[in-house]
JSON list of C-alpha atoms in Angstrom, two decimals:
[
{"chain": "F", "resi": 580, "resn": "UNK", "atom": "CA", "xyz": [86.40, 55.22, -227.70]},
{"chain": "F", "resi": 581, "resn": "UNK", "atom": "CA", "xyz": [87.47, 53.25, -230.76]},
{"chain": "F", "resi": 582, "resn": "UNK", "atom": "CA", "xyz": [84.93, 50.25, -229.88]},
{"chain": "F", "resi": 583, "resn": "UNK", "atom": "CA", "xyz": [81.78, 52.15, -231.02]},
{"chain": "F", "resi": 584, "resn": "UNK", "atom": "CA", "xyz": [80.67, 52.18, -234.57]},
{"chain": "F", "resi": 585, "resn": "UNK", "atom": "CA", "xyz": [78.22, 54.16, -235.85]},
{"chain": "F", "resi": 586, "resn": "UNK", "atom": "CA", "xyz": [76.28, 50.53, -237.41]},
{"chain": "F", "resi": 587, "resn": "UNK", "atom": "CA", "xyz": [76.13, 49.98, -233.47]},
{"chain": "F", "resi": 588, "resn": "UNK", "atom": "CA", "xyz": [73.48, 53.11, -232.43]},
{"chain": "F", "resi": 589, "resn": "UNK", "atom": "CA", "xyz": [70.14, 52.50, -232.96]},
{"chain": "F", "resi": 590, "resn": "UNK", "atom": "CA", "xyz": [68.07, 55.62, -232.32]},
{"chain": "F", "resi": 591, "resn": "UNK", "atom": "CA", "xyz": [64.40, 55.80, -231.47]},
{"chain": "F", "resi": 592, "resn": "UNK", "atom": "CA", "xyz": [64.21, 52.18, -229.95]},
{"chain": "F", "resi": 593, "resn": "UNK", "atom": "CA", "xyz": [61.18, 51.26, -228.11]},
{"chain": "F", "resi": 594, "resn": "UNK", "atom": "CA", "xyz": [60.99, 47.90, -225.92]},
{"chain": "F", "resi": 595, "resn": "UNK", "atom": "CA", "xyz": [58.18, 47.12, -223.73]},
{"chain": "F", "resi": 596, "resn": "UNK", "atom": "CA", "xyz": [60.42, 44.98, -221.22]},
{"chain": "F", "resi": 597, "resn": "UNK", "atom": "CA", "xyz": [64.38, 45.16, -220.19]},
{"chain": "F", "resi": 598, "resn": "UNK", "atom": "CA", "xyz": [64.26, 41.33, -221.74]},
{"chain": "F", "resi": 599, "resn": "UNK", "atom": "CA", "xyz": [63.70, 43.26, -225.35]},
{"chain": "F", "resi": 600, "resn": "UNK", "atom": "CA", "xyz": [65.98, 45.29, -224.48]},
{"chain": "F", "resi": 601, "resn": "UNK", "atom": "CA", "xyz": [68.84, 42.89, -223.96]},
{"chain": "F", "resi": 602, "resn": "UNK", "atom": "CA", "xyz": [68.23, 40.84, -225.98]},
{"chain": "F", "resi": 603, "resn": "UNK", "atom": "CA", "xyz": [68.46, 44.09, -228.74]},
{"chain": "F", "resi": 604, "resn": "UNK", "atom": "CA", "xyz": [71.59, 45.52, -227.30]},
{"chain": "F", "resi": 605, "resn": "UNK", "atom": "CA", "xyz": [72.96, 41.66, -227.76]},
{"chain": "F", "resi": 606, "resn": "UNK", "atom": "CA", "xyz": [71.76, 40.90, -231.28]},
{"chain": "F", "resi": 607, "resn": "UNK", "atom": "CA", "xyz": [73.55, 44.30, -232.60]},
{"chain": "F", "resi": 608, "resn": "UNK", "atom": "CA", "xyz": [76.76, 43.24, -230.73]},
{"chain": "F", "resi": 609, "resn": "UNK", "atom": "CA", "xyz": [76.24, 39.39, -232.19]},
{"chain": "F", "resi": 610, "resn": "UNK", "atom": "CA", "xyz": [75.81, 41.19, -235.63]},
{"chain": "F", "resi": 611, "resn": "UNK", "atom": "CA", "xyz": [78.65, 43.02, -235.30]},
{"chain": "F", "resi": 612, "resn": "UNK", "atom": "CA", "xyz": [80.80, 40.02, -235.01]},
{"chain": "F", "resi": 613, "resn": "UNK", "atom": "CA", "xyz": [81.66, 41.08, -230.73]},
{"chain": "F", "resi": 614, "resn": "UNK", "atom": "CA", "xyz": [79.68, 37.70, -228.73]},
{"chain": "F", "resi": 615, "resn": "UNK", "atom": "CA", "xyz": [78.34, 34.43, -230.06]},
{"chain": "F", "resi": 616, "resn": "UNK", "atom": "CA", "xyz": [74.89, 34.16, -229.08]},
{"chain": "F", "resi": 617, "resn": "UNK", "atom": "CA", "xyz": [75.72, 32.14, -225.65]},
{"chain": "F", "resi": 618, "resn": "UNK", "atom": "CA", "xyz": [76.75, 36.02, -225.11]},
{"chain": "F", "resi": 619, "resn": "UNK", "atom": "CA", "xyz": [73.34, 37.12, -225.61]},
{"chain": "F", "resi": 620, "resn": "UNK", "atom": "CA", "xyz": [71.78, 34.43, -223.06]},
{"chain": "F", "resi": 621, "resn": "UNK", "atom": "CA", "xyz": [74.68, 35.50, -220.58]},
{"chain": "F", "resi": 622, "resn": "UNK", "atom": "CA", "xyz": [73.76, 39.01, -220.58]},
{"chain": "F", "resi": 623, "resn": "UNK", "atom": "CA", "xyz": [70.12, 38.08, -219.93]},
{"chain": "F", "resi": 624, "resn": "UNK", "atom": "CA", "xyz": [71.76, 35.87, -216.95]},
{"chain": "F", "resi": 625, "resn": "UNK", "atom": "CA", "xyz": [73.64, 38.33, -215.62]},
{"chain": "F", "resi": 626, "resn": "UNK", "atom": "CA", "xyz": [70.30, 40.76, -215.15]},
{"chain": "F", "resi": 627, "resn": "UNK", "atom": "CA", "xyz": [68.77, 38.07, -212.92]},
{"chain": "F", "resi": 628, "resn": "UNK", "atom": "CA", "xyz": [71.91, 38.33, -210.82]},
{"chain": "F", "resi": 629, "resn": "UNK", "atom": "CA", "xyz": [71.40, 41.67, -210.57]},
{"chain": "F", "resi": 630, "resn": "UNK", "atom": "CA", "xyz": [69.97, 44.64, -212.36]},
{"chain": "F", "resi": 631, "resn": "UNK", "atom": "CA", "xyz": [71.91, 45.96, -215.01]},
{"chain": "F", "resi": 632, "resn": "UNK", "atom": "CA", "xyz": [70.53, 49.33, -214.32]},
{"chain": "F", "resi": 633, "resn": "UNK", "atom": "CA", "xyz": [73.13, 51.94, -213.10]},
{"chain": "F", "resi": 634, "resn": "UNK", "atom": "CA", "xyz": [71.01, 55.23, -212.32]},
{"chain": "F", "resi": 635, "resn": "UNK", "atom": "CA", "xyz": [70.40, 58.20, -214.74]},
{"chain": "F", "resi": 636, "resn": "UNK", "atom": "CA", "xyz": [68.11, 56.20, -216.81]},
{"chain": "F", "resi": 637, "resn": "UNK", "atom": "CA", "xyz": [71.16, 54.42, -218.25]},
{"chain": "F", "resi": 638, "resn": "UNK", "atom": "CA", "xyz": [71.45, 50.48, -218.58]},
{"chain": "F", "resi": 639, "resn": "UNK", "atom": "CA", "xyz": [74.39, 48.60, -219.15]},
{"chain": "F", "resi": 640, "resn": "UNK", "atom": "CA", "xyz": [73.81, 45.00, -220.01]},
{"chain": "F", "resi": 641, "resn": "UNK", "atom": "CA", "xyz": [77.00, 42.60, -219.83]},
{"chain": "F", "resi": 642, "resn": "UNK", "atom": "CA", "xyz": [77.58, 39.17, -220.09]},
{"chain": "F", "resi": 643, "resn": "UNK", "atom": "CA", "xyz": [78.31, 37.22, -216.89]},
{"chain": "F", "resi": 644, "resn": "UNK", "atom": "CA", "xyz": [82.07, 36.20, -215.87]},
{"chain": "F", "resi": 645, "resn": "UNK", "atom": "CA", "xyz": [81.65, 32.51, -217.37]},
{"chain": "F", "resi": 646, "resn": "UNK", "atom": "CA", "xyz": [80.63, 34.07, -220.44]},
{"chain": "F", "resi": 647, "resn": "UNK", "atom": "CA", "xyz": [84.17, 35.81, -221.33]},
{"chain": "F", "resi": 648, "resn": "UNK", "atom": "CA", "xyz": [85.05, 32.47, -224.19]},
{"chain": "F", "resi": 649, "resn": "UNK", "atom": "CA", "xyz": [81.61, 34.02, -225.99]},
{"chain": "F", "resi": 650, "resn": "UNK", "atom": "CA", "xyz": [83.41, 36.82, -226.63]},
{"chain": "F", "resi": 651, "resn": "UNK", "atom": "CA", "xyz": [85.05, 37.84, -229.80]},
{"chain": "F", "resi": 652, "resn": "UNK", "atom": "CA", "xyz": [85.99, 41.33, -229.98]},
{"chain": "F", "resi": 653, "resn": "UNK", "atom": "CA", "xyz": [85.77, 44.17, -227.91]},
{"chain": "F", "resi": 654, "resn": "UNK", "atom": "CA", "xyz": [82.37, 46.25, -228.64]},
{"chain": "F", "resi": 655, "resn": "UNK", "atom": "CA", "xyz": [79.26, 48.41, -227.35]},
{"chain": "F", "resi": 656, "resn": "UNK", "atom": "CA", "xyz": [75.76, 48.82, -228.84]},
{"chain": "F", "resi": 657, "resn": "UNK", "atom": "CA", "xyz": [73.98, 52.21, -227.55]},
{"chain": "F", "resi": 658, "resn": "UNK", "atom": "CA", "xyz": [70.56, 51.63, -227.88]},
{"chain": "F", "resi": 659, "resn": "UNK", "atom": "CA", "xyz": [68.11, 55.26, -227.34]},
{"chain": "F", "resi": 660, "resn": "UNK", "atom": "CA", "xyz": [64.60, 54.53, -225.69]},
{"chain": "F", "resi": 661, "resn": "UNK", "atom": "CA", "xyz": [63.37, 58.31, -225.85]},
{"chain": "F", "resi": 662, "resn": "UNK", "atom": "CA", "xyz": [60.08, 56.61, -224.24]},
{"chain": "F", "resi": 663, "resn": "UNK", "atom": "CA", "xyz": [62.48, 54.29, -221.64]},
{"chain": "F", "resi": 664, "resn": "UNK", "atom": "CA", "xyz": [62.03, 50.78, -220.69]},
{"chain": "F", "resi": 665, "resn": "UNK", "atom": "CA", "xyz": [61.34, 49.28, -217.26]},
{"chain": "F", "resi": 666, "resn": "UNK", "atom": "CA", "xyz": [64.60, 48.11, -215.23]},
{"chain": "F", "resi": 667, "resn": "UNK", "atom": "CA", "xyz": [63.03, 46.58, -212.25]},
{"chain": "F", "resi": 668, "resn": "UNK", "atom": "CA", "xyz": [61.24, 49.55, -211.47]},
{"chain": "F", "resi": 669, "resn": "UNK", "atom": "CA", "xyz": [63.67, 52.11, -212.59]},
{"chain": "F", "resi": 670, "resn": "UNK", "atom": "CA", "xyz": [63.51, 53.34, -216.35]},
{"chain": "F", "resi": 671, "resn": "UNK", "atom": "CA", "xyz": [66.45, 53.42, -218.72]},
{"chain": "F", "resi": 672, "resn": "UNK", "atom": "CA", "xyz": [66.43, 55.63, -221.73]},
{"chain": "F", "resi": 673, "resn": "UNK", "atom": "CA", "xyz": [69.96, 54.10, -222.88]},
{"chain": "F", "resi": 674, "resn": "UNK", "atom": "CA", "xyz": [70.70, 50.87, -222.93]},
{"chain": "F", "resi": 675, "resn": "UNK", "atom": "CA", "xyz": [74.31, 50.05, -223.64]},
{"chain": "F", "resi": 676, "resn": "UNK", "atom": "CA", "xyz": [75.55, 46.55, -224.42]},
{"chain": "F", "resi": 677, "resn": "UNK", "atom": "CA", "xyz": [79.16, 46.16, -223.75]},
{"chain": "F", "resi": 678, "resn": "UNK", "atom": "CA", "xyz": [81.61, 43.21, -224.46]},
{"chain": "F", "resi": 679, "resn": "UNK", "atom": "CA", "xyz": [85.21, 43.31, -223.74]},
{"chain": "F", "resi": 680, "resn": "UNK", "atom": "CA", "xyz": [87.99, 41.13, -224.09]},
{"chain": "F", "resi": 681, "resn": "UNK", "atom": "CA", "xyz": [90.10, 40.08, -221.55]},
{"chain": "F", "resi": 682, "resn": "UNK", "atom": "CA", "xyz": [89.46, 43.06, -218.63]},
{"chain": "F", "resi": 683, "resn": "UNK", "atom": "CA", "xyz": [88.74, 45.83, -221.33]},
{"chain": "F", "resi": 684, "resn": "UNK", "atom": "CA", "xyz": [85.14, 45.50, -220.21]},
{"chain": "F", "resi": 685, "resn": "UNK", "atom": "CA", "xyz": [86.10, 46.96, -216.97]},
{"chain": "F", "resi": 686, "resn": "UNK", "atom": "CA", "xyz": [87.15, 49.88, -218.89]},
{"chain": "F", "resi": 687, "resn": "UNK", "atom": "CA", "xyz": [84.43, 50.05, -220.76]},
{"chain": "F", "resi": 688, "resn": "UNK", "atom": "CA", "xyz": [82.27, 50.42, -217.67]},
{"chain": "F", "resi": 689, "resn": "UNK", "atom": "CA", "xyz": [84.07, 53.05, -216.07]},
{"chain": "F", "resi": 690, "resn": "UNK", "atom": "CA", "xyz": [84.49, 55.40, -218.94]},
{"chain": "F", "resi": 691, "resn": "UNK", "atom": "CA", "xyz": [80.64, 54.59, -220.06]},
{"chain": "F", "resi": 692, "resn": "UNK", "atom": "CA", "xyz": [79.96, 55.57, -216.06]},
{"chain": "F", "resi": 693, "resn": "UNK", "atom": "CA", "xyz": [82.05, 58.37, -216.00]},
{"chain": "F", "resi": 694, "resn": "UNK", "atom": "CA", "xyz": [80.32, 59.88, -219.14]},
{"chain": "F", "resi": 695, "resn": "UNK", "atom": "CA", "xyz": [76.74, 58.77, -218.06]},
{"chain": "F", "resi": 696, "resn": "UNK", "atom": "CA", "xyz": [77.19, 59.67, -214.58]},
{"chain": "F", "resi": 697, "resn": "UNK", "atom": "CA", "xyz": [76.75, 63.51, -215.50]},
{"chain": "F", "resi": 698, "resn": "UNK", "atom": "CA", "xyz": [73.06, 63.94, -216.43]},
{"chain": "F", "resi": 699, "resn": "UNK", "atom": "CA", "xyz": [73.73, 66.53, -219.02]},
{"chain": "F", "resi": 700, "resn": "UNK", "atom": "CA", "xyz": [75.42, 63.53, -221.05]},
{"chain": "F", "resi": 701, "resn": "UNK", "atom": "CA", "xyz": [72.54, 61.31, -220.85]},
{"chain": "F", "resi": 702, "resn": "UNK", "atom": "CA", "xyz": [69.94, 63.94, -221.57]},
{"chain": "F", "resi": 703, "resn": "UNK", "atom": "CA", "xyz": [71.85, 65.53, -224.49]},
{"chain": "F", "resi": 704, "resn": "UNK", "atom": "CA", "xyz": [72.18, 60.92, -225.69]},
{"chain": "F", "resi": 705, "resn": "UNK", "atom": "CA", "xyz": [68.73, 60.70, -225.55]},
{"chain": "F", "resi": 706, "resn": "UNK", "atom": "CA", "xyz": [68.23, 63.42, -227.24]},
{"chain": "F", "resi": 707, "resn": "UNK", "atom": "CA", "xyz": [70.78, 63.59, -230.10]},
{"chain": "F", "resi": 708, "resn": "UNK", "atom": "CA", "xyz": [69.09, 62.78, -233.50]},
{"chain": "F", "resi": 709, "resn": "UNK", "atom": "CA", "xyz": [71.83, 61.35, -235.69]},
{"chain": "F", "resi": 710, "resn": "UNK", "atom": "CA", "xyz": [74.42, 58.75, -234.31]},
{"chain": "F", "resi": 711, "resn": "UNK", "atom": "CA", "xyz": [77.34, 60.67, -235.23]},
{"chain": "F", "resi": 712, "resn": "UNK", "atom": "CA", "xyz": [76.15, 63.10, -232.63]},
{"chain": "F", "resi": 713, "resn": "UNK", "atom": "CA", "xyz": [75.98, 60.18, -229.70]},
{"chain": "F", "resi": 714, "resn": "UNK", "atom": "CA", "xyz": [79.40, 58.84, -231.60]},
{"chain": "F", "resi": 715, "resn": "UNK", "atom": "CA", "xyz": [80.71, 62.62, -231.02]},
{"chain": "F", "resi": 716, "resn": "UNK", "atom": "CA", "xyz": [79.76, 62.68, -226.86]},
{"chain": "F", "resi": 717, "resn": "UNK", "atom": "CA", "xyz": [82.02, 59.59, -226.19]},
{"chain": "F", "resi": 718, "resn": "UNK", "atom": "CA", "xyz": [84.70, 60.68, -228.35]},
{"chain": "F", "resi": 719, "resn": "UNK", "atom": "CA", "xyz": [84.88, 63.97, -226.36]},
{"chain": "F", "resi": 720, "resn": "UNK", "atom": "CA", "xyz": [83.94, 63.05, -223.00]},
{"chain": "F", "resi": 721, "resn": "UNK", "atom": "CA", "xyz": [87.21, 59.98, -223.53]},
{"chain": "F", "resi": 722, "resn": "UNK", "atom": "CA", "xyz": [89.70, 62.31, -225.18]}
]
């Protein structure tokens, strides 16, 4: 998955509300040069819409539809929270921040589902202790 970076894993986060959290996953895409921060607001937006949480204590906050011009380059930030963080009653120990361009944020979600959908993935994420081994899952779980 050529959109992840090493400089966009943070290991050993700790948030005490899915607002931290997002607003986190958004400032290391902003730094990163992927979203402006109307980005960072949108993904915040979109989790009142609805949560952001997709099951296996994985989160994946987006920006809303309208916020596609906020937008400059395709990117994710994967965020570990070995402790989690609340999701509307359901606790994510990953939080990933995606941004795509055009529809590649559709693909985004559906390989980041496919990989976090097996819960051997997600455990061996939120356990891995260096980013190049998180970096390492995706590339073999895509290839």
């Amino acid at each position: 998955m050529p959109f992840i970076q090493t400089e966009m894993i943070r290991l050993n986060q700790s948030f005490h509300t899915s607002a931290e959290a997002i607003d986190a996953a958004g400032q290391v895409l902003e730094a990163a040069g992927c979203v402006s921060p109307a980005y960072v607001q949108a993904m915040h937006e979109r989790q009142a819409l609805s949560s952001v949480y997709i099951g296996n204590q994985v989160a994946i906050p987006h920006g809303t539809e309208e916020a596609k011009s906020a937008v400059q380059k395709t990117g994710i930030s994967i965020l570990q929270v070995p402790a989690g963080v609340d999701f509307g009653g359901q606790t994510a120990k990953l939080v990933i921040g995606i941004a795509g361009v055009d529809d590649e944020h559709l693909e985004l979600l559906s390989q980041i589902a496919v990989i976090c959908s097996d819960e051997d993935n997600v455990e061996r994420l939120v356990q891995a202790k260096t980013k190049e081994e998180i970096l390492s899952l995706f590339m073999e779980e895509v290839a």
